[in-house]
Amino acid sequence: MNRIAKIVLFAAVLQLPALISFAQLRINMGENSPLRKLQMAEVATANLYVDSVDEQKLVEDAICGMLEKLDPHSQYATAKEVKQMNEPLNGNFEGIGVQFNMIDDTLMVIQPVTNGPSEKVGIIAGDRIVSVNDSAIAGVKMSKEEIMRRLRGPKGTKVVLGVVRTGIKDRLTFTVERDKIPVHSIDAAYIIRPAVGYIRIGNFGATTHDEFREAVQRLQASGMESLVLDLQENGGGYLQAAVQIANELLARDELIVYTEGRRVPRQEYRAQGNGLFTKGKIVVLIDEYTASAAEIVTGAVQDQDRGFVVGRRSFGKGLVQRPIDLPDGSMIRLTIAHYYTPSGRCIQKPYEKGNQKDYAMDVYNRLKKGELTNQDSIHFADSLRFQTLHKQRTVYGGGGIMPDYFVPLDTTRYTPFHRQLAAKSVVIQQNLRYVDNHRRELKKRYPDFALFKQQFEVPQSLVDDILAEGRKQKIEPKDDAELQRTLPYLRLQLKALIARDLWDMSEYFSVFNEENAIVRKALEIIQ
């Protein structure tokens, strides 16, 4: 398909029913057709313009221009962007299988993926990868993206890694055969209190349902009777994954969500009654960054009176995008319908077509208006009142999901000083150095996480190193009061990061959640 056909095809799709196949397209190319006009403009510009033009970019800019006049979520993505966008949702990528971070311009392995290609050849946490196929990647100011490009590759291909290991004088060499590496969407799953399980979902991808079922079964085997489902900062993902998760929680034939659009008839999604956790208490946690598929699950639990929702009003992304794949690997994600909760609430918050700036600033504007810190600052019109389906409790539409229990944002804990230290990577870099220097000692002293959580205290020397590095980079608290406000949360963050580096993300959240106000409110409700 040439560039002209590509732009004409897209323009035609804007006028056709969402479910029509491209084989059925009959493009009106009459003399007065808008498509004819579009084609002539492209041909004229490409052939007659005074300077040479990038015709590919010309077409892409035209597509983007059309989409910008629509809703905030209809968008165009290049082939490269499509691949990057899909990777977290597809459930895997192909590479060597390590979690890593950069320290002093060197790639340091945080954890090799369990049973992954790197672990199989003997690469361990703390190793520094300094070369790839005899090309240096350490000390050469190479970007993280370029390093990832060199490490990743098709399954079955081999890569030779040069590794420096603490306590070993000579450089080590490992030949790693690349393989499919799983990308998990469940961030954490553990027993947070006796008989109370905690599961945090990071996004809704291709493997989320299988991961969730495995987590529920494991926690039930450990005595879980109630569930805290954490969807804070979950930006959404696949509709089908959200439906599958809700199906695990709801009774047979209960409505989960329905979609409807100008050219798309109403389509309902209902629970099949075969879920793993259709009994027992549930509390869903949300915040202002909970969006899309995460709001579908939240709305279903709330409207069906299956459990309570705790936190702050969610983002309000209730537009259904249909992906339209183009021949060169690029993609248009075109909005074709709205999501509605079982009670009939539209999840999508209001927006002005073409005004992307105001839409992007919505969370900031909520903060300015006091919505994130004071429940009384949130006002709903009577026309936005809805009733839950079993207990007839009042819930509100108008964009996002309003929780049953509001937990204000604590704006005092995360100080400007702490924010600057984090933004300049001072906290993460000093934490990596500490774990690198004390890994063996820490593992010996704390052979299991329970002992670590109970007894470990962040050493003052690590805090001092962070403050000293901050001073080097001219990052200092404005006064002693700000420093004292910073230290408790900084210590908590450091302990959580050390737990992550020694174990995994469940242990990270296990530390952090003890001071998370939304989690603590959920536990109060359940208990």
Short mmCIF file of C-alpha atoms in Angstrom, two decimals:
data_model
loop_
_atom_site.label_atom_id
_atom_site.label_comp_id
_atom_site.label_asym_id
_atom_site.label_seq_id
_atom_site.Cartn_x
_atom_site.Cartn_y
_atom_site.Cartn_z
CA MET A 1 0.00 0.00 0.00
CA ASN A 2 1.47 3.39 -0.98
CA ARG A 3 1.44 6.48 1.22
CA ILE A 4 -1.57 8.00 -0.50
CA ALA A 5 -3.62 4.85 -0.10
CA LYS A 6 -2.60 4.73 3.56
CA ILE A 7 -3.99 8.17 4.34
CA VAL A 8 -7.07 7.63 2.18
CA LEU A 9 -7.75 4.32 3.89
CA PHE A 10 -7.57 5.95 7.31
CA ALA A 11 -9.85 8.76 6.31
CA ALA A 12 -12.35 6.25 5.00
CA VAL A 13 -12.31 4.31 8.25
CA LEU A 14 -13.39 7.45 10.10
CA GLN A 15 -16.70 7.29 8.24
CA LEU A 16 -17.40 3.54 8.43
CA PRO A 17 -18.88 1.23 11.05
CA ALA A 18 -16.20 0.05 13.46
CA LEU A 19 -16.62 -3.64 12.73
CA ILE A 20 -16.54 -3.47 8.94
CA SER A 21 -13.65 -5.33 7.31
CA PHE A 22 -11.22 -3.50 5.05
CA ALA A 23 -12.13 -5.90 2.26
CA GLN A 24 -15.60 -4.31 2.25
CA LEU A 25 -14.31 -0.77 1.82
CA ARG A 26 -15.80 1.20 -1.05
CA ILE A 27 -14.02 4.51 -1.00
CA ASN A 28 -15.94 7.34 -2.60
CA MET A 29 -13.41 9.08 -4.81
CA GLY A 30 -15.85 11.30 -6.68
CA GLU A 31 -14.86 14.78 -7.73
CA ASN A 32 -16.27 16.46 -4.61
CA SER A 33 -15.21 13.72 -2.18
CA PRO A 34 -13.23 14.86 0.90
CA LEU A 35 -10.96 11.88 0.23
CA ARG A 36 -10.25 13.11 -3.28
CA LYS A 37 -9.40 16.50 -1.81
CA LEU A 38 -7.05 14.89 0.70
CA GLN A 39 -5.33 12.87 -1.99
CA MET A 40 -4.82 15.90 -4.24
CA ALA A 41 -3.31 17.89 -1.36
CA GLU A 42 -0.80 15.11 -0.63
CA VAL A 43 0.15 14.63 -4.29
CA ALA A 44 0.53 18.36 -4.87
CA THR A 45 2.70 18.87 -1.79
CA ALA A 46 4.91 15.86 -2.49
CA ASN A 47 5.48 16.79 -6.15
CA LEU A 48 5.30 20.60 -6.37
CA TYR A 49 6.50 22.01 -3.05
CA VAL A 50 9.57 24.27 -3.36
CA ASP A 51 11.77 22.09 -1.14
CA SER A 52 12.04 18.33 -0.85
CA VAL A 53 9.67 16.77 1.70
CA ASP A 54 9.65 13.55 3.69
CA GLU A 55 6.51 12.03 2.21
CA GLN A 56 6.23 9.41 4.93
CA LYS A 57 6.30 12.08 7.64
CA LEU A 58 3.88 14.21 5.62
CA VAL A 59 1.27 11.44 5.71
CA GLU A 60 1.89 10.67 9.37
CA ASP A 61 1.52 14.35 10.28
CA ALA A 62 -1.77 14.46 8.36
CA ILE A 63 -3.09 11.44 10.25
CA CYS A 64 -1.98 12.93 13.56
CA GLY A 65 -3.62 16.22 12.62
CA MET A 66 -6.97 14.50 12.09
CA LEU A 67 -6.73 12.54 15.32
CA GLU A 68 -5.78 15.60 17.36
CA LYS A 69 -9.21 17.09 16.57
CA LEU A 70 -10.94 14.07 18.09
CA ASP A 71 -10.85 12.70 21.64
CA PRO A 72 -7.68 12.54 23.80
CA HIS A 73 -7.19 8.79 23.33
CA SER A 74 -7.41 8.36 19.55
CA GLN A 75 -3.81 8.29 18.40
CA TYR A 76 -1.32 7.22 15.76
CA ALA A 77 1.79 5.18 16.60
CA THR A 78 4.77 4.35 14.42
CA ALA A 79 5.88 0.72 14.02
CA LYS A 80 8.59 1.23 16.65
CA GLU A 81 6.14 2.83 19.08
CA VAL A 82 3.65 0.00 18.53
CA LYS A 83 6.27 -2.57 19.53
CA GLN A 84 7.24 -0.62 22.65
CA MET A 85 3.58 -0.07 23.56
CA ASN A 86 2.59 -3.72 23.16
CA GLU A 87 5.53 -5.31 24.94
CA PRO A 88 4.27 -4.82 28.54
CA LEU A 89 0.84 -6.11 27.51
CA ASN A 90 1.90 -9.09 25.37
CA GLY A 91 3.38 -10.88 28.36
CA ASN A 92 6.89 -11.50 27.01
CA PHE A 93 9.83 -10.23 25.00
CA GLU A 94 12.98 -11.92 23.73
CA GLY A 95 16.27 -11.28 25.48
CA ILE A 96 18.75 -12.47 28.14
CA GLY A 97 16.44 -12.28 31.17
CA VAL A 98 17.81 -9.90 33.79
CA GLN A 99 16.42 -7.05 35.86
CA PHE A 100 19.06 -4.34 35.87
CA ASN A 101 19.82 -0.77 36.70
CA MET A 102 22.61 1.63 35.75
CA ILE A 103 25.20 2.59 38.37
CA ASP A 104 28.17 4.77 37.49
CA ASP A 105 27.54 4.27 33.75
CA THR A 106 27.60 0.47 34.22
CA LEU A 107 24.82 -2.08 33.93
CA MET A 108 24.36 -3.88 37.25
CA VAL A 109 22.16 -6.99 37.50
CA ILE A 110 19.49 -6.56 40.19
CA GLN A 111 18.05 -10.05 39.73
CA PRO A 112 18.26 -12.61 36.94
CA VAL A 113 14.84 -13.89 35.85
CA THR A 114 14.14 -17.21 37.56
CA ASN A 115 14.95 -20.07 35.17
CA GLY A 116 15.80 -17.48 32.54
CA PRO A 117 18.74 -17.74 30.11
CA SER A 118 21.11 -15.63 32.24
CA GLU A 119 20.44 -17.53 35.46
CA LYS A 120 20.97 -20.84 33.64
CA VAL A 121 24.55 -19.91 32.68
CA GLY A 122 25.43 -18.59 36.15
CA ILE A 123 24.88 -14.83 36.09
CA ILE A 124 23.92 -13.64 39.59
CA ALA A 125 22.60 -10.52 41.31
CA GLY A 126 25.33 -7.88 41.65
CA ASP A 127 27.14 -8.84 38.45
CA ARG A 128 28.19 -5.95 36.21
CA ILE A 129 27.80 -6.52 32.48
CA VAL A 130 30.59 -4.52 30.86
CA SER A 131 30.67 -5.84 27.30
CA VAL A 132 28.34 -7.36 24.71
CA ASN A 133 29.94 -9.39 21.89
CA ASP A 134 33.33 -7.80 22.63
CA SER A 135 31.90 -4.26 22.42
CA ALA A 136 32.23 -2.23 25.63
CA ILE A 137 28.98 -0.94 27.13
CA ALA A 138 30.44 0.34 30.42
CA GLY A 139 32.18 3.67 30.77
CA VAL A 140 31.32 4.74 27.23
CA LYS A 141 28.25 6.91 27.95
CA MET A 142 25.97 4.52 26.07
CA SER A 143 22.24 5.15 26.46
CA LYS A 144 20.08 2.63 28.32
CA GLU A 145 18.00 2.16 25.17
CA GLU A 146 21.10 1.27 23.11
CA ILE A 147 22.27 -1.20 25.75
CA MET A 148 18.84 -2.87 25.76
CA ARG A 149 18.93 -3.07 21.95
CA ARG A 150 22.23 -4.95 22.10
CA LEU A 151 21.08 -7.35 24.79
CA ARG A 152 17.75 -8.19 23.20
CA GLY A 153 17.36 -10.27 20.09
CA PRO A 154 15.44 -13.16 18.53
CA LYS A 155 14.93 -16.32 20.56
CA GLY A 156 17.69 -18.84 19.91
CA THR A 157 20.39 -16.31 19.03
CA LYS A 158 23.48 -16.15 21.25
CA VAL A 159 25.26 -13.21 22.83
CA VAL A 160 28.64 -13.17 24.61
CA LEU A 161 28.66 -11.11 27.81
CA GLY A 162 31.71 -9.79 29.66
CA VAL A 163 30.97 -9.69 33.40
CA VAL A 164 32.79 -8.18 36.38
CA ARG A 165 31.92 -9.84 39.71
CA THR A 166 32.77 -8.62 43.19
CA GLY A 167 35.51 -10.77 44.73
CA ILE A 168 36.63 -12.22 41.37
CA LYS A 169 39.82 -10.71 39.96
CA ASP A 170 39.41 -11.68 36.31
CA ARG A 171 36.61 -10.71 33.99
CA LEU A 172 34.10 -13.52 33.45
CA THR A 173 32.65 -14.48 30.08
CA PHE A 174 29.19 -16.00 29.59
CA THR A 175 27.53 -17.10 26.37
CA VAL A 176 23.77 -16.61 26.77
CA GLU A 177 21.18 -18.00 24.39
CA ARG A 178 18.31 -15.52 24.18
CA ASP A 179 14.81 -16.75 24.96
CA LYS A 180 11.31 -15.50 25.57
CA ILE A 181 11.28 -13.55 28.84
CA PRO A 182 7.97 -13.21 30.71
CA VAL A 183 6.69 -9.75 31.56
CA HIS A 184 4.55 -10.03 34.67
CA SER A 185 1.56 -7.76 35.28
CA ILE A 186 1.02 -8.88 38.90
CA ASP A 187 3.41 -6.70 40.90
CA ALA A 188 2.88 -8.37 44.26
CA ALA A 189 0.86 -11.12 45.94
CA TYR A 190 1.24 -12.06 49.60
CA ILE A 191 -0.64 -12.57 52.88
CA ILE A 192 -0.77 -9.08 54.36
CA ARG A 193 -2.63 -10.05 57.56
CA PRO A 194 -3.86 -13.41 58.87
CA ALA A 195 -6.50 -14.68 56.39
CA VAL A 196 -6.16 -11.48 54.29
CA GLY A 197 -4.49 -11.66 50.88
CA TYR A 198 -3.06 -8.72 48.94
CA ILE A 199 -2.69 -8.67 45.15
CA ARG A 200 -1.41 -5.67 43.20
CA ILE A 201 -2.02 -5.60 39.44
CA GLY A 202 0.28 -3.27 37.50
CA ASN A 203 -1.58 -3.46 34.17
CA PHE A 204 -4.05 -5.65 32.32
CA GLY A 205 -2.14 -7.66 29.72
CA ALA A 206 -2.27 -10.96 27.90
CA THR A 207 -1.08 -13.00 30.90
CA THR A 208 -2.82 -11.09 33.71
CA HIS A 209 -5.68 -13.55 34.11
CA ASP A 210 -3.40 -16.59 34.40
CA GLU A 211 -1.13 -14.73 36.83
CA PHE A 212 -4.12 -13.65 38.92
CA ARG A 213 -5.54 -17.17 39.15
CA GLU A 214 -2.15 -18.54 40.19
CA ALA A 215 -1.83 -15.82 42.86
CA VAL A 216 -5.34 -16.42 44.22
CA GLN A 217 -4.82 -20.18 44.42
CA ARG A 218 -1.48 -19.75 46.18
CA LEU A 219 -2.93 -17.29 48.70
CA GLN A 220 -5.99 -19.44 49.30
CA ALA A 221 -3.65 -22.33 50.06
CA SER A 222 -2.05 -20.01 52.66
CA GLY A 223 -5.41 -19.32 54.28
CA MET A 224 -6.74 -16.28 52.41
CA GLU A 225 -10.40 -15.56 53.16
CA SER A 226 -10.50 -11.84 52.26
CA LEU A 227 -8.77 -9.96 49.43
CA VAL A 228 -7.25 -6.51 49.05
CA LEU A 229 -7.04 -5.87 45.30
CA ASP A 230 -4.65 -2.99 44.68
CA LEU A 231 -5.22 -1.11 41.40
CA GLN A 232 -3.45 2.10 42.42
CA GLU A 233 -1.53 3.62 39.48
CA ASN A 234 -2.85 0.89 37.17
CA GLY A 235 -3.23 2.58 33.78
CA GLY A 236 -5.37 -0.21 32.27
CA GLY A 237 -4.75 -2.42 29.27
CA TYR A 238 -6.86 -5.06 27.55
CA LEU A 239 -10.63 -5.03 28.04
CA GLN A 240 -10.74 -8.83 27.90
CA ALA A 241 -8.22 -9.10 30.75
CA ALA A 242 -10.38 -6.81 32.91
CA VAL A 243 -13.47 -8.91 32.14
CA GLN A 244 -11.58 -12.09 33.05
CA ILE A 245 -10.44 -10.68 36.40
CA ALA A 246 -13.94 -9.43 37.25
CA ASN A 247 -15.29 -12.87 36.31
CA GLU A 248 -13.16 -14.38 39.08
CA LEU A 249 -14.96 -12.19 41.63
CA LEU A 250 -18.63 -12.00 40.56
CA ALA A 251 -21.58 -14.38 40.60
CA ARG A 252 -23.01 -16.02 37.50
CA ASP A 253 -24.67 -13.69 34.96
CA GLU A 254 -23.78 -10.50 36.86
CA LEU A 255 -23.01 -7.68 34.43
CA ILE A 256 -19.34 -6.61 34.41
CA VAL A 257 -19.35 -3.81 31.83
CA TYR A 258 -21.01 -2.84 28.58
CA THR A 259 -19.80 -0.81 25.61
CA GLU A 260 -21.78 1.33 23.19
CA GLY A 261 -20.97 3.81 20.44
CA ARG A 262 -22.46 5.71 17.52
CA ARG A 263 -21.75 2.88 15.07
CA VAL A 264 -21.22 0.12 17.65
CA PRO A 265 -24.29 -1.56 19.18
CA ARG A 266 -24.43 -2.26 22.90
CA GLN A 267 -22.26 -5.22 23.87
CA GLU A 268 -22.50 -6.70 27.36
CA TYR A 269 -19.90 -8.71 29.27
CA ARG A 270 -21.23 -10.92 32.09
CA ALA A 271 -19.67 -13.20 34.70
CA GLN A 272 -19.84 -16.92 34.01
CA GLY A 273 -20.04 -17.97 37.66
CA ASN A 274 -16.87 -20.06 37.60
CA GLY A 275 -14.56 -17.64 39.43
CA LEU A 276 -12.04 -18.59 42.10
CA PHE A 277 -13.05 -15.89 44.59
CA THR A 278 -16.80 -15.32 44.37
CA LYS A 279 -17.15 -15.43 48.17
CA GLY A 280 -15.24 -13.55 50.83
CA LYS A 281 -14.64 -9.85 51.44
CA ILE A 282 -13.05 -7.67 48.77
CA VAL A 283 -11.67 -4.15 48.99
CA VAL A 284 -10.41 -2.52 45.79
CA LEU A 285 -7.79 0.24 46.06
CA ILE A 286 -7.69 3.08 43.53
CA ASP A 287 -6.18 6.51 43.09
CA GLU A 288 -6.17 9.33 40.55
CA TYR A 289 -3.96 7.28 38.17
CA THR A 290 -6.22 4.20 38.11
CA ALA A 291 -7.65 4.11 34.59
CA SER A 292 -9.45 2.23 31.83
CA ALA A 293 -9.49 -1.56 32.38
CA ALA A 294 -8.73 -1.03 36.08
CA GLU A 295 -11.82 1.19 36.31
CA ILE A 296 -13.92 -1.55 34.69
CA VAL A 297 -13.02 -4.01 37.44
CA THR A 298 -13.52 -1.36 40.13
CA GLY A 299 -16.91 -0.27 38.76
CA ALA A 300 -18.12 -3.87 38.51
CA VAL A 301 -17.17 -4.68 42.12
CA GLN A 302 -18.81 -1.49 43.37
CA ASP A 303 -22.00 -1.59 41.30
CA GLN A 304 -22.62 -5.28 42.06
CA ASP A 305 -22.07 -4.61 45.80
CA ARG A 306 -19.37 -7.26 45.75
CA GLY A 307 -16.99 -5.17 47.85
CA PHE A 308 -15.93 -1.67 48.82
CA VAL A 309 -13.67 0.77 46.98
CA VAL A 310 -11.06 2.75 48.91
CA GLY A 311 -8.83 5.63 47.83
CA ARG A 312 -9.41 8.64 45.57
CA ARG A 313 -11.49 9.23 42.44
CA SER A 314 -9.98 7.34 39.53
CA PHE A 315 -8.68 8.87 36.30
CA GLY A 316 -11.84 8.55 34.18
CA LYS A 317 -10.70 6.85 30.95
CA GLY A 318 -13.77 5.16 29.52
CA LEU A 319 -13.22 5.26 25.77
CA VAL A 320 -12.90 2.05 23.76
CA GLN A 321 -10.10 2.10 21.17
CA ARG A 322 -10.09 -0.16 18.15
CA PRO A 323 -6.57 -0.87 16.86
CA ILE A 324 -6.25 -0.42 13.09
CA ASP A 325 -3.03 -2.04 11.87
CA LEU A 326 -1.40 -0.39 8.87
CA PRO A 327 0.81 -2.29 6.38
CA ASP A 328 4.12 -0.79 7.57
CA GLY A 329 3.58 -1.93 11.16
CA SER A 330 2.21 1.41 12.37
CA MET A 331 -1.17 1.60 14.03
CA ILE A 332 -4.15 3.86 14.59
CA ARG A 333 -6.01 3.45 17.87
CA LEU A 334 -9.42 4.90 17.09
CA THR A 335 -12.11 5.50 19.70
CA ILE A 336 -15.31 3.69 18.71
CA ALA A 337 -17.38 3.43 21.92
CA HIS A 338 -17.72 4.22 25.63
CA TYR A 339 -17.41 1.93 28.65
CA TYR A 340 -20.35 1.84 31.06
CA THR A 341 -20.42 0.27 34.53
CA PRO A 342 -23.27 -2.16 35.40
CA SER A 343 -25.38 0.66 36.90
CA GLY A 344 -25.05 2.67 33.66
CA ARG A 345 -22.31 5.11 34.68
CA CYS A 346 -20.07 6.34 31.91
CA ILE A 347 -16.48 6.00 33.10
CA GLN A 348 -15.12 8.66 30.74
CA LYS A 349 -14.56 12.10 32.26
CA PRO A 350 -15.63 15.17 30.25
CA TYR A 351 -13.26 16.54 27.62
CA GLU A 352 -13.20 19.15 24.89
CA LYS A 353 -12.36 17.75 21.45
CA GLY A 354 -8.95 18.90 20.32
CA ASN A 355 -8.01 20.32 23.73
CA GLN A 356 -5.32 17.87 24.79
CA LYS A 357 -3.62 20.28 27.17
CA ASP A 358 -6.52 20.70 29.61
CA TYR A 359 -7.15 16.97 29.56
CA ALA A 360 -3.51 16.23 30.38
CA MET A 361 -3.62 18.73 33.25
CA ASP A 362 -6.74 17.24 34.83
CA VAL A 363 -5.01 15.52 37.79
CA TYR A 364 -3.00 18.66 38.53
CA ASN A 365 -6.19 20.73 38.40
CA ARG A 366 -7.85 18.31 40.81
CA LEU A 367 -4.96 18.84 43.21
CA LYS A 368 -5.25 22.64 42.90
CA LYS A 369 -8.98 22.48 43.60
CA GLY A 370 -8.39 20.35 46.70
CA GLU A 371 -10.10 17.23 45.29
CA LEU A 372 -7.18 14.97 46.17
CA THR A 373 -6.85 16.21 49.73
CA ASN A 374 -10.40 17.05 50.80
CA GLN A 375 -13.51 15.03 50.00
CA ASP A 376 -15.73 18.09 50.51
CA SER A 377 -14.08 19.68 47.45
CA ILE A 378 -15.64 17.02 45.19
CA HIS A 379 -19.09 17.97 43.95
CA PHE A 380 -21.51 15.89 41.87
CA ALA A 381 -24.70 17.04 40.17
CA ASP A 382 -27.91 15.23 41.15
CA SER A 383 -28.17 14.04 37.54
CA LEU A 384 -24.99 11.98 38.09
CA ARG A 385 -26.49 9.88 40.92
CA PHE A 386 -26.80 6.15 40.29
CA GLN A 387 -27.76 3.18 42.47
CA THR A 388 -25.81 -0.02 43.03
CA LEU A 389 -27.67 -3.06 41.80
CA HIS A 390 -28.22 -5.05 45.02
CA LYS A 391 -28.14 -2.68 47.98
CA GLN A 392 -29.19 0.49 46.11
CA ARG A 393 -26.30 2.48 47.54
CA THR A 394 -25.69 5.87 45.90
CA VAL A 395 -22.72 6.04 43.53
CA TYR A 396 -21.77 8.79 41.11
CA GLY A 397 -21.04 9.05 37.40
CA GLY A 398 -19.48 11.93 35.54
CA GLY A 399 -16.03 10.47 35.03
CA GLY A 400 -13.96 7.96 36.97
CA ILE A 401 -15.00 5.87 39.95
CA MET A 402 -15.61 7.66 43.25
CA PRO A 403 -14.55 5.39 46.14
CA ASP A 404 -16.83 4.37 48.99
CA TYR A 405 -14.12 5.43 51.43
CA PHE A 406 -12.07 8.51 50.55
CA VAL A 407 -8.41 8.63 51.65
CA PRO A 408 -6.79 12.05 51.16
CA LEU A 409 -3.41 12.45 49.49
CA ASP A 410 -0.73 13.26 52.06
CA THR A 411 1.18 16.10 50.42
CA THR A 412 3.55 16.57 53.37
CA ARG A 413 5.37 13.21 53.38
CA TYR A 414 7.02 13.41 49.96
CA THR A 415 8.90 16.70 50.31
CA PRO A 416 10.38 18.80 47.47
CA PHE A 417 13.82 17.84 48.79
CA HIS A 418 13.03 14.12 48.56
CA ARG A 419 11.49 14.64 45.11
CA GLN A 420 14.68 16.24 43.82
CA LEU A 421 16.87 13.49 45.27
CA ALA A 422 14.71 10.89 43.54
CA ALA A 423 14.55 12.78 40.23
CA LYS A 424 18.35 13.01 40.08
CA SER A 425 18.60 9.25 40.85
CA VAL A 426 20.54 9.96 44.06
CA VAL A 427 18.37 7.62 46.15
CA ILE A 428 18.41 4.70 43.73
CA GLN A 429 22.14 5.00 42.98
CA GLN A 430 23.20 5.08 46.64
CA ASN A 431 20.83 2.22 47.41
CA LEU A 432 22.38 0.11 44.63
CA ARG A 433 25.87 0.81 45.97
CA TYR A 434 24.82 -0.17 49.47
CA VAL A 435 23.24 -3.47 48.38
CA ASP A 436 26.20 -4.22 46.10
CA ASN A 437 28.66 -3.75 48.97
CA HIS A 438 26.62 -5.59 51.62
CA ARG A 439 24.63 -8.25 49.70
CA ARG A 440 26.36 -11.28 51.23
CA GLU A 441 26.33 -9.81 54.71
CA LEU A 442 22.60 -8.96 54.45
CA LYS A 443 21.66 -12.38 53.09
CA LYS A 444 23.57 -14.07 55.91
CA ARG A 445 22.06 -11.88 58.63
CA TYR A 446 18.52 -12.07 57.21
CA PRO A 447 18.07 -15.53 55.63
CA ASP A 448 14.34 -14.89 55.16
CA PHE A 449 12.27 -11.80 54.48
CA ALA A 450 10.14 -12.03 57.64
CA LEU A 451 13.26 -11.55 59.77
CA PHE A 452 14.43 -8.67 57.56
CA LYS A 453 11.07 -6.89 57.76
CA GLN A 454 10.96 -7.24 61.52
CA GLN A 455 14.55 -6.32 62.40
CA PHE A 456 16.28 -4.39 59.62
CA GLU A 457 16.81 -0.67 60.10
CA VAL A 458 18.34 1.56 57.44
CA PRO A 459 21.87 2.48 58.61
CA GLN A 460 22.63 6.13 59.20
CA SER A 461 25.67 5.78 56.96
CA LEU A 462 23.43 5.15 53.93
CA VAL A 463 21.32 8.21 54.74
CA ASP A 464 24.50 10.27 55.18
CA ASP A 465 25.78 9.09 51.79
CA ILE A 466 22.54 10.24 50.15
CA LEU A 467 22.66 13.64 51.82
CA ALA A 468 26.33 14.06 50.89
CA GLU A 469 25.68 13.16 47.25
CA GLY A 470 22.73 15.56 47.27
CA ARG A 471 25.00 18.38 48.44
CA LYS A 472 27.44 17.57 45.62
CA GLN A 473 24.60 18.02 43.16
CA LYS A 474 23.40 21.17 44.98
CA ILE A 475 20.26 19.44 46.28
CA GLU A 476 19.62 20.49 49.86
CA PRO A 477 16.57 20.95 52.10
CA LYS A 478 15.45 24.52 52.55
CA ASP A 479 15.63 24.13 56.35
CA ASP A 480 15.98 21.54 59.10
CA ALA A 481 12.20 21.12 59.32
CA GLU A 482 12.04 19.88 55.70
CA LEU A 483 14.94 17.49 56.36
CA GLN A 484 13.16 16.01 59.38
CA ARG A 485 9.95 15.57 57.36
CA THR A 486 11.96 13.86 54.62
CA LEU A 487 13.85 11.29 56.68
CA PRO A 488 11.04 8.89 57.77
CA TYR A 489 9.71 8.41 54.24
CA LEU A 490 13.25 8.23 52.81
CA ARG A 491 14.12 5.44 55.27
CA LEU A 492 10.94 3.59 54.37
CA GLN A 493 11.74 3.87 50.66
CA LEU A 494 15.29 2.62 51.20
CA LYS A 495 14.16 -0.38 53.24
CA ALA A 496 11.62 -1.27 50.52
CA LEU A 497 14.26 -0.93 47.77
CA ILE A 498 16.73 -3.10 49.68
CA ALA A 499 13.99 -5.73 50.15
CA ARG A 500 13.29 -5.63 46.41
CA ASP A 501 16.94 -6.06 45.51
CA LEU A 502 17.40 -8.98 47.93
CA TRP A 503 14.08 -10.69 47.13
CA ASP A 504 11.42 -9.31 44.75
CA MET A 505 8.52 -6.88 44.28
CA SER A 506 6.15 -8.60 46.74
CA GLU A 507 8.67 -7.89 49.48
CA TYR A 508 9.04 -4.30 48.26
CA PHE A 509 5.31 -3.67 48.60
CA SER A 510 5.16 -5.60 51.87
CA VAL A 511 7.46 -2.96 53.37
CA PHE A 512 5.83 0.05 51.72
CA ASN A 513 2.24 -0.98 52.37
CA GLU A 514 2.66 -0.81 56.14
CA GLU A 515 2.74 2.99 55.75
CA ASN A 516 0.33 3.29 52.81
CA ALA A 517 -2.78 5.11 54.07
CA ILE A 518 -5.06 3.56 51.43
CA VAL A 519 -3.88 0.03 52.24
CA ARG A 520 -4.24 0.64 55.96
CA LYS A 521 -7.81 1.90 55.49
CA ALA A 522 -8.63 -1.24 53.50
CA LEU A 523 -7.32 -3.46 56.27
CA GLU A 524 -9.36 -1.50 58.80
CA ILE A 525 -12.52 -2.12 56.76
CA ILE A 526 -11.84 -5.84 56.30
CA GLN A 527 -10.88 -6.48 59.91
#
